[in-house]
Every structure is written in structure tokens, then in C-alpha cells.
Coordinates of C-alpha atoms in Angstrom, one line a residue:
M1 CA -5.6 22.6 -17.4
N2 CA -3.9 25.6 -18.9
L3 CA -6.7 28.1 -19.4
D4 CA -4.5 30.3 -21.6
K5 CA -4.9 27.6 -24.4
C6 CA -8.5 26.7 -24.2
I7 CA -10.4 28.0 -27.4
G8 CA -13.9 26.8 -26.3
C9 CA -14.2 24.3 -29.2
H10 CA -15.9 21.7 -26.9
T11 CA -14.1 18.7 -28.7
C12 CA -13.4 17.3 -25.2
S13 CA -17.1 17.6 -24.3
V14 CA -18.3 15.9 -27.4
T15 CA -15.9 13.0 -27.3
C16 CA -16.7 12.3 -23.7
K17 CA -20.3 12.5 -24.5
Q18 CA -19.9 10.0 -27.3
T19 CA -17.8 7.7 -25.0
W20 CA -19.6 7.7 -21.8
T21 CA -23.1 9.3 -21.8
N22 CA -24.5 8.6 -25.1
R23 CA -27.3 6.5 -23.7
A24 CA -30.9 6.7 -22.8
G25 CA -31.5 8.4 -19.4
M26 CA -28.2 10.4 -19.8
E27 CA -29.2 12.8 -22.5
Y28 CA -28.8 15.9 -20.3
V29 CA -25.5 14.7 -18.8
W30 CA -22.1 16.0 -19.7
F31 CA -19.3 14.5 -17.6
N32 CA -17.0 17.0 -19.3
N33 CA -18.3 20.5 -20.2
V34 CA -16.7 23.9 -21.1
E35 CA -18.2 26.9 -19.5
T36 CA -17.8 30.5 -20.6
R37 CA -16.9 32.7 -17.6
P38 CA -18.4 34.9 -16.3
G39 CA -21.5 32.9 -16.6
Q40 CA -24.0 30.9 -14.6
G41 CA -22.4 27.5 -15.4
Y42 CA -23.9 24.0 -15.7
P43 CA -26.2 23.3 -13.8
R44 CA -27.3 26.9 -13.4
T45 CA -25.7 28.7 -10.5
Y46 CA -24.0 25.5 -9.2
E47 CA -21.5 27.6 -7.3
D48 CA -24.2 29.1 -5.0
Q49 CA -23.7 26.8 -2.0
E50 CA -26.2 28.8 0.0
R51 CA -28.8 27.4 -2.3
W52 CA -27.3 24.0 -3.3
K53 CA -25.7 23.1 0.0
G54 CA -22.6 21.4 -1.5
G55 CA -19.3 20.7 0.0
W56 CA -18.0 21.0 3.6
T57 CA -18.4 23.6 6.1
R58 CA -16.1 24.1 9.2
K59 CA -17.8 24.0 12.6
S60 CA -16.6 26.2 15.5
N61 CA -14.9 23.1 17.1
G62 CA -12.7 22.8 14.1
R63 CA -14.4 19.7 12.6
L64 CA -15.9 19.5 9.2
A65 CA -19.6 18.8 8.6
L66 CA -21.4 18.3 5.4
R67 CA -23.2 21.6 4.4
S68 CA -26.2 19.5 3.2
G69 CA -26.7 18.6 6.8
S70 CA -26.1 15.9 9.4
R71 CA -26.4 12.2 8.8
L72 CA -29.8 12.2 10.7
K73 CA -31.1 15.0 8.5
N74 CA -30.0 13.2 5.3
L75 CA -31.8 10.0 6.5
A76 CA -34.9 12.0 7.3
T77 CA -35.0 13.4 3.7
I78 CA -33.7 10.3 2.0
F79 CA -36.8 9.9 -0.2
A80 CA -37.4 13.6 -1.1
S81 CA -34.2 15.7 -1.0
P82 CA -35.2 19.4 -1.1
T83 CA -32.0 20.7 -2.7
L84 CA -31.6 18.9 -6.0
P85 CA -31.2 20.8 -9.4
G86 CA -34.1 20.2 -11.6
I87 CA -34.0 19.5 -15.3
D88 CA -34.5 23.2 -16.0
D89 CA -31.3 23.9 -14.0
Y90 CA -29.4 21.5 -16.3
Y91 CA -31.4 21.8 -19.5
E92 CA -34.1 19.8 -21.2
P93 CA -32.3 17.8 -23.9
W94 CA -33.6 17.8 -27.3
T95 CA -33.2 16.6 -30.9
Y96 CA -34.7 17.8 -34.2
D97 CA -37.5 16.2 -36.2
Y98 CA -35.3 15.5 -39.1
R99 CA -37.8 12.9 -40.5
T100 CA -40.0 15.9 -41.4
L101 CA -37.5 17.2 -43.7
T102 CA -36.6 13.8 -45.3
D103 CA -40.1 12.5 -45.8
A104 CA -42.0 15.7 -46.3
P105 CA -44.0 15.7 -49.6
L106 CA -43.6 18.5 -52.3
Q107 CA -45.4 21.6 -50.8
E108 CA -45.3 25.4 -51.2
H109 CA -43.4 26.1 -47.9
T110 CA -40.1 24.7 -46.8
P111 CA -40.8 22.0 -44.0
V112 CA -39.1 22.8 -40.7
A113 CA -37.4 20.4 -38.3
R114 CA -38.8 21.4 -35.0
P115 CA -37.0 20.7 -31.7
K116 CA -38.3 17.5 -29.8
S117 CA -37.7 16.7 -26.1
L118 CA -35.6 13.7 -25.7
I119 CA -37.4 13.2 -22.4
S120 CA -41.0 13.4 -23.3
G121 CA -40.8 13.3 -27.1
R122 CA -43.0 16.4 -27.5
D123 CA -42.4 19.6 -29.3
M124 CA -40.5 22.2 -27.0
A125 CA -39.1 25.6 -27.0
I126 CA -35.3 25.8 -26.3
R127 CA -34.6 28.2 -23.4
W128 CA -31.4 26.8 -21.9
S129 CA -28.5 24.4 -22.6
A130 CA -25.3 23.1 -21.1
N131 CA -23.4 26.3 -22.3
W132 CA -26.0 28.9 -22.8
D133 CA -23.5 31.6 -21.6
D134 CA -21.3 30.6 -24.6
N135 CA -19.2 33.7 -25.5
L136 CA -21.1 35.7 -23.0
A137 CA -24.3 35.4 -25.0
G138 CA -27.0 37.5 -23.3
A139 CA -24.6 39.2 -21.0
P140 CA -24.9 41.1 -18.8
E141 CA -28.4 40.0 -18.3
L142 CA -27.4 36.4 -17.8
A143 CA -24.0 36.9 -16.3
N144 CA -25.3 39.0 -13.5
D145 CA -26.7 35.7 -12.0
D146 CA -23.2 34.3 -11.9
P147 CA -22.6 33.4 -8.2
V148 CA -18.8 34.3 -8.5
L149 CA -19.4 37.6 -10.1
R150 CA -21.8 38.6 -7.3
K151 CA -18.9 38.2 -4.9
V152 CA -16.6 40.8 -6.4
S153 CA -16.8 44.5 -5.6
D154 CA -19.7 46.8 -6.9
K155 CA -17.2 48.7 -9.0
V156 CA -16.4 45.6 -11.0
K157 CA -20.0 44.9 -11.4
L158 CA -20.8 48.3 -12.8
E159 CA -18.0 48.2 -15.3
F160 CA -18.6 44.6 -16.3
E161 CA -19.2 45.6 -20.0
Q162 CA -15.5 46.4 -20.1
S163 CA -14.5 42.9 -18.9
F164 CA -13.3 39.8 -20.7
M165 CA -14.3 36.2 -21.1
F166 CA -12.5 32.9 -20.9
Y167 CA -13.3 29.2 -21.0
L168 CA -13.3 27.0 -18.0
P169 CA -13.4 23.2 -18.8
R170 CA -14.8 21.1 -16.0
I171 CA -14.8 17.4 -15.1
C172 CA -15.3 15.7 -11.7
E173 CA -12.5 16.9 -9.4
H174 CA -11.9 13.4 -8.0
C175 CA -11.3 15.1 -4.6
L176 CA -9.0 14.0 -1.8
N177 CA -11.8 14.7 0.6
P178 CA -15.0 14.0 -1.5
S179 CA -18.2 15.2 0.1
C180 CA -20.2 13.0 -2.3
A181 CA -18.7 9.8 -0.8
A182 CA -19.4 11.0 2.7
A183 CA -23.0 11.9 1.9
C184 CA -24.0 8.5 0.3
P185 CA -26.3 6.6 2.6
A186 CA -25.4 3.3 0.7
G187 CA -21.7 3.7 0.7
A188 CA -21.7 3.3 -3.1
I189 CA -19.1 6.1 -3.8
Y190 CA -15.5 5.2 -3.0
K191 CA -12.0 6.5 -3.9
R192 CA -9.8 3.8 -5.4
N193 CA -6.7 3.2 -3.3
E194 CA -4.5 2.5 -6.3
D195 CA -5.1 5.7 -8.3
G196 CA -7.4 7.9 -6.4
I197 CA -10.2 8.0 -9.0
V198 CA -13.6 8.4 -7.4
L199 CA -16.2 5.9 -8.8
V200 CA -19.8 5.0 -8.1
D201 CA -20.6 1.2 -7.5
Q202 CA -23.7 0.7 -9.6
D203 CA -24.7 -2.4 -7.7
R204 CA -24.7 -0.6 -4.3
C205 CA -26.3 2.6 -5.7
R206 CA -29.9 3.1 -4.6
G207 CA -30.6 6.3 -6.4
W208 CA -31.2 8.5 -3.3
R209 CA -29.2 11.3 -5.0
K210 CA -27.7 12.5 -1.8
C211 CA -24.3 12.6 -3.6
V212 CA -25.8 15.1 -6.1
T213 CA -26.7 17.5 -3.3
A214 CA -23.4 17.1 -1.5
C215 CA -21.1 17.6 -4.5
P216 CA -20.4 21.4 -4.7
Y217 CA -19.4 21.1 -8.4
K218 CA -22.7 19.2 -9.3
K219 CA -20.7 16.6 -11.3
I220 CA -22.7 13.7 -10.2
Y221 CA -25.8 13.0 -12.3
F222 CA -28.9 10.9 -11.8
N223 CA -29.7 8.4 -14.7
H224 CA -33.6 8.4 -14.7
R225 CA -33.7 5.3 -16.7
T226 CA -31.6 3.1 -14.4
G227 CA -32.3 4.9 -11.2
K228 CA -28.6 5.2 -10.5
A229 CA -26.1 8.0 -9.9
E230 CA -23.3 8.3 -12.6
K231 CA -20.3 10.6 -12.8
C232 CA -17.0 11.0 -14.6
T233 CA -14.9 7.8 -14.3
F234 CA -11.7 9.5 -15.4
C235 CA -11.6 7.0 -18.1
Y236 CA -10.1 4.5 -15.6
P237 CA -10.0 1.7 -18.3
R238 CA -7.6 3.9 -20.3
I239 CA -5.6 5.1 -17.2
E240 CA -5.0 1.5 -16.1
V241 CA -3.1 0.8 -19.5
G242 CA -1.2 4.1 -19.4
M243 CA -3.5 6.1 -21.7
P244 CA -4.9 9.6 -21.1
T245 CA -8.5 10.3 -20.5
V246 CA -10.6 10.8 -23.7
C247 CA -11.0 14.5 -23.0
A248 CA -7.3 15.0 -22.7
E249 CA -6.5 12.8 -25.6
T250 CA -8.8 14.8 -28.0
C251 CA -8.1 18.4 -26.6
V252 CA -7.4 20.5 -29.5
G253 CA -5.5 23.2 -27.5
R254 CA -3.3 20.7 -25.7
L255 CA -4.1 22.4 -22.5
R256 CA -4.5 19.2 -20.3
Y257 CA -1.8 17.6 -18.3
L258 CA -2.1 14.3 -16.5
G259 CA 0.3 13.0 -14.0
L260 CA 0.9 11.0 -10.8
V261 CA 1.4 12.8 -7.4
F262 CA 2.2 11.3 -4.0
Y263 CA 0.2 12.8 -1.0
D264 CA -0.1 12.0 2.7
M265 CA -3.6 10.5 3.3
D266 CA -3.4 11.1 7.0
A267 CA -2.9 14.7 6.5
V268 CA -5.9 15.2 4.1
L269 CA -8.5 15.9 6.9
P270 CA -6.3 18.4 9.0
A271 CA -5.5 20.2 5.7
A272 CA -9.1 20.5 4.8
S273 CA -10.1 21.7 8.3
V274 CA -7.8 24.8 8.5
E275 CA -9.6 27.7 9.8
D276 CA -8.7 30.4 7.3
E277 CA -10.0 29.7 3.8
H278 CA -7.0 31.6 2.3
E279 CA -4.7 28.9 3.8
L280 CA -6.4 26.1 2.1
L281 CA -4.3 26.5 -1.1
D282 CA -0.9 26.2 0.7
A283 CA -2.4 23.4 2.9
Q284 CA -3.3 21.4 -0.1
R285 CA 0.1 22.2 -1.8
H286 CA 1.8 20.8 1.3
L287 CA -0.3 17.6 0.9
I288 CA 1.5 16.8 -2.3
L289 CA 4.8 15.3 -1.4
D290 CA 8.1 16.0 -3.2
P291 CA 9.0 12.8 -5.4
E292 CA 12.7 13.8 -5.2
D293 CA 12.8 13.6 -1.4
P294 CA 14.6 10.3 -0.4
E295 CA 12.3 9.8 2.6
V296 CA 9.4 10.0 0.3
I297 CA 10.8 7.5 -2.1
R298 CA 11.6 5.2 0.9
S299 CA 8.1 5.5 2.1
A300 CA 6.6 4.9 -1.3
E301 CA 8.8 1.7 -1.8
K302 CA 7.9 0.5 1.7
E303 CA 4.2 0.8 0.7
G304 CA 4.8 -1.4 -2.3
I305 CA 4.6 1.3 -5.0
P306 CA 6.3 0.0 -8.1
H307 CA 9.5 1.7 -9.2
D308 CA 8.2 2.9 -12.5
W309 CA 5.3 4.7 -10.6
I310 CA 8.0 6.4 -8.5
E311 CA 9.7 7.4 -11.6
A312 CA 6.4 8.7 -13.1
A313 CA 5.9 10.9 -10.1
R314 CA 9.3 12.3 -10.5
R315 CA 8.4 13.3 -14.1
S316 CA 4.9 14.3 -13.3
P317 CA 3.9 17.6 -15.0
V318 CA 1.2 18.1 -12.5
H319 CA 3.6 18.1 -9.6
S320 CA 5.8 20.6 -11.5
L321 CA 3.0 22.9 -12.3
I322 CA 1.6 22.9 -8.7
N323 CA 4.6 22.9 -6.4
E324 CA 7.7 23.5 -8.5
Y325 CA 6.5 26.4 -10.8
R326 CA 3.5 27.1 -8.5
V327 CA 1.3 28.4 -11.4
A328 CA -1.7 26.0 -11.1
L329 CA -4.5 26.6 -8.7
P330 CA -7.5 24.4 -7.5
L331 CA -11.1 25.3 -8.4
H332 CA -13.0 26.6 -5.3
P333 CA -10.7 25.3 -2.5
E334 CA -13.1 26.9 0.0
Y335 CA -15.5 23.8 -0.5
R336 CA -12.9 22.0 1.4
T337 CA -13.1 18.9 -0.8
M338 CA -9.4 19.2 -1.8
P339 CA -10.1 19.1 -5.5
M340 CA -7.5 17.4 -7.7
V341 CA -8.2 19.2 -11.0
W342 CA -5.9 22.3 -11.1
Y343 CA -6.0 25.3 -13.4
I344 CA -3.5 27.7 -14.6
P345 CA -5.1 31.0 -14.9
P346 CA -5.3 32.8 -18.2
L347 CA -2.7 35.5 -19.0
S348 CA -4.1 36.4 -22.4
P349 CA -6.6 39.0 -21.3
V350 CA -3.8 40.9 -19.7
V351 CA -1.7 40.8 -22.9
D352 CA -4.7 41.9 -24.9
A353 CA -5.4 44.8 -22.6
V354 CA -1.8 46.1 -23.0
S355 CA -1.8 45.6 -26.8
E356 CA -4.9 47.7 -27.2
T357 CA -3.2 50.6 -25.6
G358 CA -0.4 50.5 -28.3
E359 CA 2.2 49.5 -25.7
D360 CA 4.6 46.6 -26.2
A361 CA 2.4 43.7 -24.8
E362 CA 5.6 41.4 -24.2
N363 CA 7.6 44.0 -22.1
R364 CA 7.7 42.7 -18.6
N365 CA 7.2 46.1 -17.0
N366 CA 3.9 46.6 -19.0
L367 CA 2.8 43.1 -18.4
F368 CA 3.6 43.1 -14.6
A369 CA 1.8 46.5 -14.2
A370 CA -1.2 45.2 -16.1
S371 CA -1.7 42.0 -14.3
E372 CA -1.9 44.0 -11.0
S373 CA -4.2 46.8 -12.2
L374 CA -6.8 44.8 -14.1
R375 CA -9.8 44.5 -12.0
I376 CA -11.7 41.6 -13.3
P377 CA -8.9 39.1 -14.1
V378 CA -7.5 39.1 -10.5
E379 CA -10.6 39.5 -8.4
Y380 CA -12.7 37.2 -10.4
L381 CA -10.1 34.7 -10.9
A382 CA -9.4 34.8 -7.1
E383 CA -13.1 34.0 -6.3
L384 CA -12.7 30.9 -8.6
F385 CA -9.3 29.6 -7.5
T386 CA -8.2 31.0 -4.2
A387 CA -11.3 31.8 -2.0
G388 CA -11.0 35.4 -3.0
D389 CA -7.3 35.8 -2.1
T390 CA -5.7 37.8 -5.0
G391 CA -2.1 37.2 -3.9
P392 CA -1.6 33.6 -5.3
V393 CA -3.4 34.6 -8.6
N394 CA -1.1 37.6 -9.0
D395 CA 1.9 35.4 -8.3
S396 CA 0.8 32.9 -11.0
L397 CA 0.2 35.6 -13.6
Q398 CA 3.5 37.3 -12.6
R399 CA 5.4 34.1 -13.3
L400 CA 3.6 33.6 -16.6
A401 CA 4.3 37.1 -17.6
A402 CA 8.0 36.7 -16.6
M403 CA 8.2 33.5 -18.8
R404 CA 6.7 35.4 -21.8
S405 CA 9.1 38.2 -21.5
Y406 CA 12.3 36.1 -20.8
M407 CA 11.6 33.7 -23.6
R408 CA 11.0 36.4 -26.2
D409 CA 14.6 37.7 -25.5
I410 CA 15.9 34.2 -26.2
N411 CA 13.7 33.7 -29.3
L412 CA 14.8 37.0 -30.7
G413 CA 18.4 36.3 -30.1
R414 CA 18.9 39.1 -27.5
E415 CA 20.8 39.0 -24.3
T416 CA 18.5 37.8 -21.5
D417 CA 17.7 39.9 -18.4
E418 CA 18.3 37.6 -15.5
E419 CA 16.5 40.1 -13.2
I420 CA 13.2 38.9 -14.9
P421 CA 13.1 35.4 -13.4
R422 CA 14.6 36.6 -10.2
S423 CA 11.8 39.1 -9.7
V424 CA 9.4 36.1 -9.5
G425 CA 11.5 33.9 -7.4
M426 CA 12.8 31.7 -10.2
D427 CA 16.0 31.4 -12.3
G428 CA 16.5 31.3 -16.1
E429 CA 16.7 27.4 -16.2
S430 CA 13.4 26.9 -14.3
I431 CA 11.7 29.6 -16.6
H432 CA 12.9 27.6 -19.6
R433 CA 11.7 24.3 -18.3
M434 CA 8.4 25.9 -17.5
Y435 CA 8.2 27.3 -21.0
R436 CA 8.9 23.9 -22.6
L437 CA 6.1 22.3 -20.5
L438 CA 3.4 25.0 -21.1
A439 CA 4.3 25.8 -24.8
L440 CA 6.2 23.0 -26.4
A441 CA 5.4 19.8 -24.4
K442 CA 5.1 16.7 -26.4
Y443 CA 2.6 13.9 -25.8
E444 CA 4.8 11.9 -23.5
D445 CA 5.6 15.1 -21.4
R446 CA 2.0 16.2 -21.0
Y447 CA 0.7 12.7 -20.0
V448 CA 2.9 10.8 -17.7
I449 CA 0.6 7.9 -16.7
P450 CA 2.2 4.7 -15.5
P451 CA 0.1 1.6 -16.5
A452 CA -1.3 -0.7 -13.7
H453 CA 0.8 -3.7 -12.8
A454 CA -0.2 -7.4 -13.3
E455 CA 0.0 -8.0 -9.5
Q456 CA -2.7 -5.3 -9.1
A457 CA -5.1 -7.0 -11.5
H458 CA -7.1 -8.8 -8.9
S459 CA -7.8 -5.7 -6.8
L460 CA -8.6 -3.7 -9.9
E461 CA -11.0 -6.3 -11.2
A462 CA -12.8 -6.5 -7.8
F463 CA -13.2 -2.7 -7.6
A464 CA -14.4 -2.5 -11.1
A465 CA -17.0 -5.1 -10.8
G466 CA -19.7 -2.6 -9.9
C467 CA -18.7 0.4 -12.0
S468 CA -20.4 2.0 -14.9
L469 CA -19.0 -0.4 -17.5
D470 CA -20.9 -3.3 -15.7
T471 CA -23.7 -3.6 -18.2
E472 CA -23.7 -5.2 -21.5
G473 CA -23.7 -2.5 -24.2
G474 CA -23.1 0.1 -21.3
P475 CA -21.4 3.4 -21.5
G476 CA -19.3 3.9 -24.7
M477 CA -20.5 0.6 -26.2
G478 CA -23.1 2.0 -28.5
G479 CA -25.7 -0.4 -27.7
P480 CA -28.7 -0.3 -25.5
G481 CA -28.3 1.3 -22.1
A482 CA -28.8 -0.3 -18.8
G483 CA -32.5 0.4 -18.9
G484 CA -32.8 -1.6 -22.1
S485 CA -33.8 1.2 -24.6
S486 CA -31.6 2.2 -27.5
R487 CA -30.2 5.7 -27.5
G488 CA -31.6 8.4 -29.8
G489 CA -35.3 7.9 -29.2
P490 CA -37.5 9.9 -26.9
V491 CA -37.6 8.8 -23.2
T492 CA -41.2 8.8 -22.0
G493 CA -42.0 10.2 -18.6
G494 CA -38.7 9.2 -17.1
K495 CA -39.9 5.5 -16.5
V496 CA -37.5 2.6 -16.7
S497 CA -38.4 0.4 -19.6
L498 CA -37.1 -3.0 -19.3
P499 CA -37.3 -5.5 -22.0
T500 CA -40.6 -7.6 -21.9
P501 CA -39.9 -11.3 -21.5
R502 CA -41.3 -13.5 -24.3
V503 CA -44.1 -15.9 -23.2
R504 CA -43.9 -19.3 -25.0
R505 CA -47.3 -20.4 -26.3
P506 CA -48.1 -24.0 -27.4
E507 CA -48.7 -22.8 -31.0
D508 CA -45.1 -21.5 -31.1
G509 CA -43.8 -25.0 -31.4
E510 CA -40.3 -26.0 -30.5

């Protein structure tokens, strides 16, 4: 996700909502949401792992352990987990009583459509939502509770009113080392071998919600109508036929890239277990194999990976942005889950800051100096993407600044300065390729998704049997949810309302 392009329109969130969670019991759920940063996020302060106990922690012997506790502790608290977000941490979903407007009789005063809770059906006062921090609304009063902001220096906090904001779209990270799967007592969460998508088997799920606690990104939700956990499916029915996810397909800013990468499964645990948190980024980059390496190609062929998948890996924009251009960074690598949604940090605040001084914002000397001196962009972004290490963030911003300066000379017909790409360890050709990918990429360049093969159909069908599409009229079908009630009406008390069987009486006849 290229954060320089996100305009915070929430189109991705709305289309995902309409496709996957527009059902009773899921009113509060957003598989895709867009947060304003700095801000508390959704659910509130989800990044505070001292409170929520998500992700992994490294023990003194070098082994990883769930932050939520040992297997014995999880079993002991299986019926009452003490570290679950409440509905107030997410937000109590509501609708408006529009019937009052449409059915009200003629009267002196204009009728008002009051907010009604979608959980209880009663009148409510709206005090929080999935993006209450939108455009830093209420800052600094609200933003001071941002767990990431609390980690940066006191000087940055005191001068926060001089800061900037940016948008952070979030979905499930589909981690290589998912803590949610490790914490599930029923073994209902699994990572598909064929494409790495993490799914919840709805048949095996028992609703113990240990996965909610263990996920440090809090991207698993509890459906209080069905008693099951649900999460982003990465739109796997679309991926299987070579189509991008709904959020990517509908993204107005064209900031999302999807691609296939090869990685060494045996190296995941050692990479996640490195002692220094600042080394986690490089450890994860080394996990992703070079698809141009003949040895990697031979190994892929030996494993039975189809030729068109190998070609797709060679054309993958994700691999290019992570390992070739090295501008993409993972979200909170210190959680040690090896997240697979990567972000290109925003350069625009740097450019805006230079422009406000009256200087040439596209001049590389101005841009390079600004990206190093701005306090919030580097330190705050480093807490988000590199466990506080400002080096990789600066490197990414410098490369983006170099691309902007170098390409301006080309677009204006001026002689290029080859010292610009050399100063960031690149050459003119690679700068030009990165520019085409980030600024001009067409649909087929942004989404390189090989479709599933017919010979994989049996395994795909077997894996999909217990997933969220399992119920008639289920997610995205527009009909009744798995609990049997239609969407749109109030849900009473969080109880599961199953259809009442009709009892045949003698007077009914045949």
C-alpha cells in the first residue's frame, strides 16, 4: 500500500463492508478500515500490547511465546478471557430512525431521526466509531492516547500541534507466523498452503476468542449472532480466479499492489526469533526469495509450482517494492508475526513542509534535508514500520525523494543528474522503473495474480468447505446471515435467533 496516494475516502472500507460483513452480528466489524494517524485506531489503542497481549514475545532462551500466555493459561481462561476489547473499544454500531421522518404527521416542529443501536435497538448517544480520529478530529486530546505517539520523544509530543496527518488502510496481515492460529485451542485458524491466505474454519471454531486476544492487529472479530470468529478472507474466491481483492479493485487512489512472492517456510521461525527487533525487517526481507534466481526457480518447479505462477512471481510488484527498490516496510514487525501487508511511507508531508518555506519542493537537496530533519515523519513512521529504527524509513524516503527529483528533470526535458540515483544506491533505469510502478502502473502491473489451476481444485474445495462462505445467504450474498436474521434490523441482546421450526397441526391439512 502506497500511503502517499491514500486520500482517506474509505471506498475500500465500504465495498468490503458491503461484500463481507453486511450481516447481523457483524454490524461493528470492518475487515478493511482506514485510520487517521496519529490516532487511537480501531479498536481503540489496539497497538498497546502491554494491555491487549497480542503477538509474540521472545524469551531469554531464544524461543517465541505468545504474549497472551502459555497454553495452560489459555486453557484455564478459555471461558472468560480477561483481555478482550469490548464493544466500546470498537464502537456500538447504529442506524437512524428514518421511519420517524417518513411517517411523521404534519407538525409544528421538524421531526428528528435519532440514532438507534443496531445491537439493542434502543436510542443511543454516539460517542465513538471506527474512525473517530478522522482528520485528527479532537486532537490533541484524542491523539495523545495513540500508543505509537507515546513512544516518541517528549519534544515531539510537546510540538505535536505542528505535526501532520496521513491515512493508514488496514486489513488482516495474513502473517507468515500468525499468532492467532497458534492461540486457537480448536485449531480452527489455518494458513492455506497454496496461497498463504489465513482463514477461519467456521465448522471447527468454538467461539473461545483466544484468536482475538492473540492477534496484535485486532483483525479477528467475534460474530455474536453465530458465536464464531471471522476475519478478512483476502477475497480468496476472487484470488483463485486471478482477480484482486474487493478493497484493491475499488481503491480510488490506486495505492494497492498485489503480487505473488516465494518464501522459505523453514526460515520463518528463525527469522521471527532474531534477538534485535531492529533486525526483524531485514530478516523478513531475506525470507522473500529472488524469483530470478535459477536455484529458486528449480526448487519451485520441484515443488510442483506451475510455470505461470513462477512467471507471476518474476513480475510481482510486491517483490519489487520490498526487495528490489526497498521502499516498502511491514507494519509493526516487533510483533514477530511476520506480517505480509507492506507499506510505502508517505513523502507528501515532507514535500508540503518544504513548499511552505518558499523553497523548491522538488529540488533533491531540499527534499533530502527535509526528510532527515522532520521529527514526526521519521520517528513516528519508524515506530509504525521498523520497531523504532529510523534508518530504513529514511532510506525509503530518500529513494522516493530521489525518484521525484530525477523524474522531474526528465519530464521537463532537462539533462538528468545521474548523481541523484547513485546517492541512494540506484541507477537511472531502476529509478525510472520504480516511477512507472508507483505513478503510472496500469491494472495488470498493479495486480499480478495467477489463477488457481484445475489440478488444485480438489484441495481448494476441501479447504474452503468450512470457511465463511459456507452458509446459504452468507457473507456477501445479501440474504439472511448464519444466525437466521436479516441484516438491517436491531439485534436484541446479542442472542442467536434461529428460525423457529413450523409444527404441523391436523387442521392444517395436507
